[in-house]
Coordinates of C-alpha atoms in Angstrom, one line a residue:
M170 CA 19.6 -37.1 23.1
T171 CA 17.0 -36.7 24.8
A172 CA 15.2 -33.0 25.7
T173 CA 13.3 -32.5 28.8
L174 CA 9.8 -32.1 28.4
D175 CA 8.5 -30.1 31.6
T176 CA 4.9 -29.0 32.7
A177 CA 5.2 -28.2 36.5
T178 CA 3.9 -25.0 35.9
L179 CA 0.8 -25.7 34.1
D180 CA -1.8 -22.9 34.9
T181 CA -5.1 -25.3 34.2
A182 CA -7.2 -22.3 34.4
T183 CA -5.7 -20.2 32.4
L184 CA -6.9 -20.0 28.6
D185 CA -5.9 -18.4 25.8
T186 CA -8.0 -16.8 23.2
D187 CA -4.7 -15.1 21.1
A188 CA -3.7 -18.5 20.5
L189 CA -4.5 -20.1 17.3
V190 CA -6.0 -22.8 18.6
P191 CA -7.3 -22.2 22.4
G192 CA -6.6 -24.2 25.5
T193 CA -4.6 -24.7 28.2
V194 CA -1.8 -21.7 28.6
V195 CA 1.8 -24.4 28.8
L196 CA 3.9 -21.2 27.8
D197 CA 3.6 -18.1 26.3
E198 CA 6.9 -16.0 25.5
T199 CA 8.3 -13.0 23.0
V200 CA 11.2 -14.2 21.1
E201 CA 13.5 -11.1 20.3
L202 CA 14.2 -9.9 17.4
R203 CA 17.1 -11.6 15.7
G204 CA 17.4 -14.4 18.3
P205 CA 17.0 -17.9 19.1
W206 CA 14.2 -20.0 20.9
S207 CA 13.8 -23.8 21.6
A208 CA 11.3 -25.4 23.6
V209 CA 9.8 -29.0 23.8
V210 CA 5.8 -29.2 22.8
A211 CA 4.3 -32.4 24.7
A212 CA 1.8 -34.3 22.5
G213 CA -0.9 -33.5 21.5
D214 CA 0.3 -29.6 22.8
V215 CA -0.6 -26.9 20.0
L216 CA 2.7 -24.1 19.3
T217 CA 0.8 -21.0 18.0
I218 CA 3.1 -18.2 15.9
V219 CA 2.3 -14.8 16.0
D220 CA 3.9 -12.5 13.6
L221 CA 3.5 -9.4 15.9
H222 CA 4.8 -7.0 13.7
G223 CA 4.6 -8.8 9.9
N224 CA 7.2 -9.5 7.1
Q225 CA 9.2 -11.6 9.6
A226 CA 10.0 -15.3 8.8
V227 CA 10.5 -17.7 11.8
D228 CA 13.3 -20.7 10.7
T229 CA 11.8 -23.7 11.3
L230 CA 13.5 -27.1 13.3
I231 CA 11.6 -30.1 14.5
Y232 CA 12.8 -33.1 16.5
D233 CA 12.1 -36.5 18.3
A234 CA 12.2 -34.6 21.9
H235 CA 13.4 -38.1 23.1
D236 CA 16.1 -39.4 19.5
T237 CA 16.6 -36.0 18.4
A238 CA 18.9 -38.1 15.1
S239 CA 14.5 -38.1 14.4
R240 CA 14.5 -34.7 12.7
Y241 CA 12.2 -32.6 10.6
S242 CA 13.0 -33.9 6.9
A243 CA 12.4 -31.6 4.0
A244 CA 12.6 -33.6 1.8
A245 CA 10.4 -36.5 3.0
T246 CA 7.6 -33.6 4.2
V247 CA 7.3 -31.8 0.0
A248 CA 7.4 -35.5 -1.0
G249 CA 4.4 -36.9 1.8
Q250 CA 2.3 -33.7 0.4
G251 CA 3.3 -32.7 -3.2
N252 CA 3.4 -29.9 -2.9
L253 CA 6.9 -27.0 -1.9
F254 CA 4.3 -25.3 0.0
L255 CA 3.1 -25.3 3.6
S256 CA -0.7 -24.7 4.7
T257 CA -2.2 -26.2 6.8
G258 CA -2.6 -29.8 7.4
S259 CA 1.1 -29.8 5.7
V260 CA 2.3 -32.9 7.9
L261 CA 6.1 -32.5 8.9
R262 CA 7.6 -35.8 8.5
D263 CA 10.8 -36.9 9.5
A264 CA 13.3 -38.4 7.2
D265 CA 11.6 -41.8 7.2
G266 CA 8.7 -40.1 6.9
E267 CA 6.9 -40.8 10.3
P268 CA 4.8 -37.1 11.6
L269 CA 6.6 -34.6 13.0
M270 CA 3.9 -31.7 13.8
T271 CA 1.1 -30.7 12.0
L272 CA -0.1 -27.5 10.7
V273 CA -3.5 -27.3 12.0
G274 CA -4.1 -23.3 12.1
D275 CA -3.0 -21.0 8.9
E276 CA -3.9 -17.3 8.6
V277 CA -0.9 -16.7 5.7
G278 CA -1.4 -19.8 3.6
N279 CA 2.0 -20.0 2.3
H280 CA 5.0 -21.4 3.6
D281 CA 8.5 -21.8 2.6
T282 CA 10.6 -25.5 3.0
V283 CA 13.5 -24.9 0.7
G284 CA 15.2 -21.5 1.5
G285 CA 17.2 -22.5 4.1
A286 CA 18.9 -20.4 6.8
C287 CA 21.1 -17.8 6.1
S288 CA 24.8 -18.0 7.7
Q289 CA 27.4 -16.3 8.1
E290 CA 29.2 -17.5 5.1
S291 CA 25.8 -17.2 2.6
N292 CA 25.7 -13.1 3.8
T293 CA 29.0 -13.1 2.3
L294 CA 28.4 -15.0 -0.6
R295 CA 25.4 -13.3 -1.1
Y296 CA 26.2 -9.7 0.0
G297 CA 29.6 -9.3 0.3
H298 CA 32.7 -9.8 2.8
H299 CA 31.6 -6.8 4.1
T300 CA 28.4 -8.9 6.1
K301 CA 31.1 -10.8 7.6
H302 CA 30.5 -10.0 11.4
Q303 CA 26.6 -10.1 11.0
H304 CA 24.7 -12.3 13.4
A305 CA 22.4 -15.2 11.4
C306 CA 20.6 -18.1 11.4
V307 CA 22.9 -21.4 11.1
E308 CA 24.2 -19.2 14.7
N309 CA 21.2 -19.3 16.8
F310 CA 20.6 -22.8 15.8
L311 CA 23.6 -23.8 17.2
I312 CA 23.6 -21.1 20.2
E313 CA 20.2 -22.5 21.3
G314 CA 20.8 -26.3 20.2
V315 CA 23.9 -27.2 22.1
K316 CA 21.4 -27.0 25.3
Y317 CA 20.1 -30.0 24.2
G318 CA 23.7 -31.3 22.1
L319 CA 22.9 -30.6 19.4
G320 CA 25.4 -29.4 17.4
K321 CA 26.3 -28.4 13.3
R322 CA 26.3 -31.7 12.6
D323 CA 22.9 -32.1 13.3
L324 CA 21.4 -28.6 11.7
V325 CA 19.2 -29.8 8.4
S326 CA 17.2 -27.9 5.9
N327 CA 14.7 -25.9 7.7
I328 CA 11.1 -24.3 7.4
N329 CA 10.7 -20.6 7.9
F330 CA 8.2 -19.7 8.3
F331 CA 5.7 -16.4 7.3
M332 CA 8.8 -15.8 4.8
N333 CA 8.1 -15.6 0.8
V334 CA 10.2 -17.8 -2.1
P335 CA 8.1 -18.1 -5.5
V336 CA 9.6 -20.3 -7.5
E337 CA 10.1 -18.8 -11.3
T338 CA 8.9 -19.8 -13.9
D339 CA 12.3 -20.6 -15.4
G340 CA 13.4 -22.5 -11.5
T341 CA 15.3 -20.5 -10.0
L342 CA 13.8 -19.5 -6.4
G343 CA 13.6 -15.7 -5.3
I344 CA 13.3 -14.0 -2.1
V345 CA 10.4 -11.1 -1.6
D346 CA 7.9 -9.8 0.5
G347 CA 6.2 -12.2 3.1
L348 CA 2.6 -12.4 2.5
S349 CA 2.2 -12.1 6.7
A350 CA 1.4 -9.6 8.7
P351 CA 1.0 -7.4 12.3
G352 CA -1.1 -10.6 14.6
K353 CA -1.0 -13.2 11.6
R354 CA -0.9 -17.0 13.2
L355 CA -0.4 -20.9 12.1
A356 CA -0.3 -23.4 15.3
I357 CA 1.3 -26.2 14.5
R358 CA 0.1 -29.4 16.4
A359 CA 2.5 -31.9 18.3
E360 CA 2.5 -35.5 16.9
R361 CA 4.5 -36.9 19.4
D362 CA 6.6 -35.0 22.2
A363 CA 8.8 -33.1 20.0
L364 CA 11.9 -30.4 20.8
V365 CA 11.1 -27.2 18.4
L366 CA 14.7 -25.0 17.2
V367 CA 14.1 -21.5 16.6
S368 CA 15.6 -18.7 14.9
N369 CA 14.1 -16.0 15.0
C370 CA 15.2 -14.7 11.2
P371 CA 18.7 -12.1 11.8
Q372 CA 18.3 -11.2 8.0
I373 CA 18.8 -7.8 6.8
N374 CA 20.2 -8.0 3.3
N375 CA 17.0 -9.2 1.2
P376 CA 13.3 -8.4 1.5
C377 CA 12.4 -11.3 4.0
N378 CA 12.1 -9.9 7.1
G379 CA 10.7 -6.3 5.3
F380 CA 14.8 -5.5 6.4
D381 CA 13.8 -4.4 9.8
P382 CA 14.2 -7.8 11.9
T383 CA 10.7 -7.7 14.9
P384 CA 9.7 -10.1 17.5
V385 CA 7.2 -12.7 17.3
R386 CA 5.4 -14.4 19.8
M387 CA 5.4 -17.7 20.7
I388 CA 1.9 -19.0 22.7
V389 CA 1.8 -23.2 23.6
T390 CA -1.7 -24.3 25.1
R391 CA -3.0 -28.0 25.7
P392 CA -6.3 -28.2 24.0
Q393 CA -9.5 -28.9 26.3
E394 CA -10.5 -32.7 26.4
V395 CA -14.0 -32.3 24.8

C-alpha cells in the first residue's frame, strides 16, 4: 500500500523556530486531546512533536509510505541500540533492521517502547467493565489507518513518546507520571518517506497523561541545505 505525499503547498519563505530542528515548514498542526493524526514525512524531513501542556503520552506507529508491510519493529529497534528506552540517537527500525526514522533531538530523555497502546478491551481488564465505552489508542489507530488501507492486523507494538514506563528490579513495568513538561519537544528525522500514525492518548485511568489528556503540536520541517 502506498501513502500519498503532498508537498505542493510547501511555503519556502516560512522558517519555524518552534521546531526542534528548524527549517522550511511543511506542516504545522495541533492534534486535539484524545484524537488521531497522521502524515507522510518525506525522507530528510523532520517531525517535531511538542508536548504543549506536559505529561501527555503520544502513541506512535511508523510505516514505509510506499510499502506499509515495512513498519516499525520494537524488537529490532531495542536490539539495535541495546536499550529499552528511546532518546537522541535512537534509530527506529523495521523488522529487517533497516532505519525508518531517527530521533535527532529530545528535550525529555526517555521514551517508552514496551507499554503498548490502550484499547477498549485492555481498559476493561485493567480498570473494570465500567471503562468499556472509553475511547482508546487502538481505536484511534484504526480510525486513522483506514485512510491508508491499514486494518487491525497492521497494528504492531508502538512507541509511546513522552510516556514514562520504568522497569522495576523484579522485571515488572510501571506506568508513572511522565518526565515531560509544558513545551518539551522531540524530533524524528525520516530516513525514507515515512507514514506516521499517532494516537494522542485518551487514557484517563493511569498517570500516563496525568489523568487529564491534552493537545500536542506536530511540526514537519525541511532543514535548510548547508
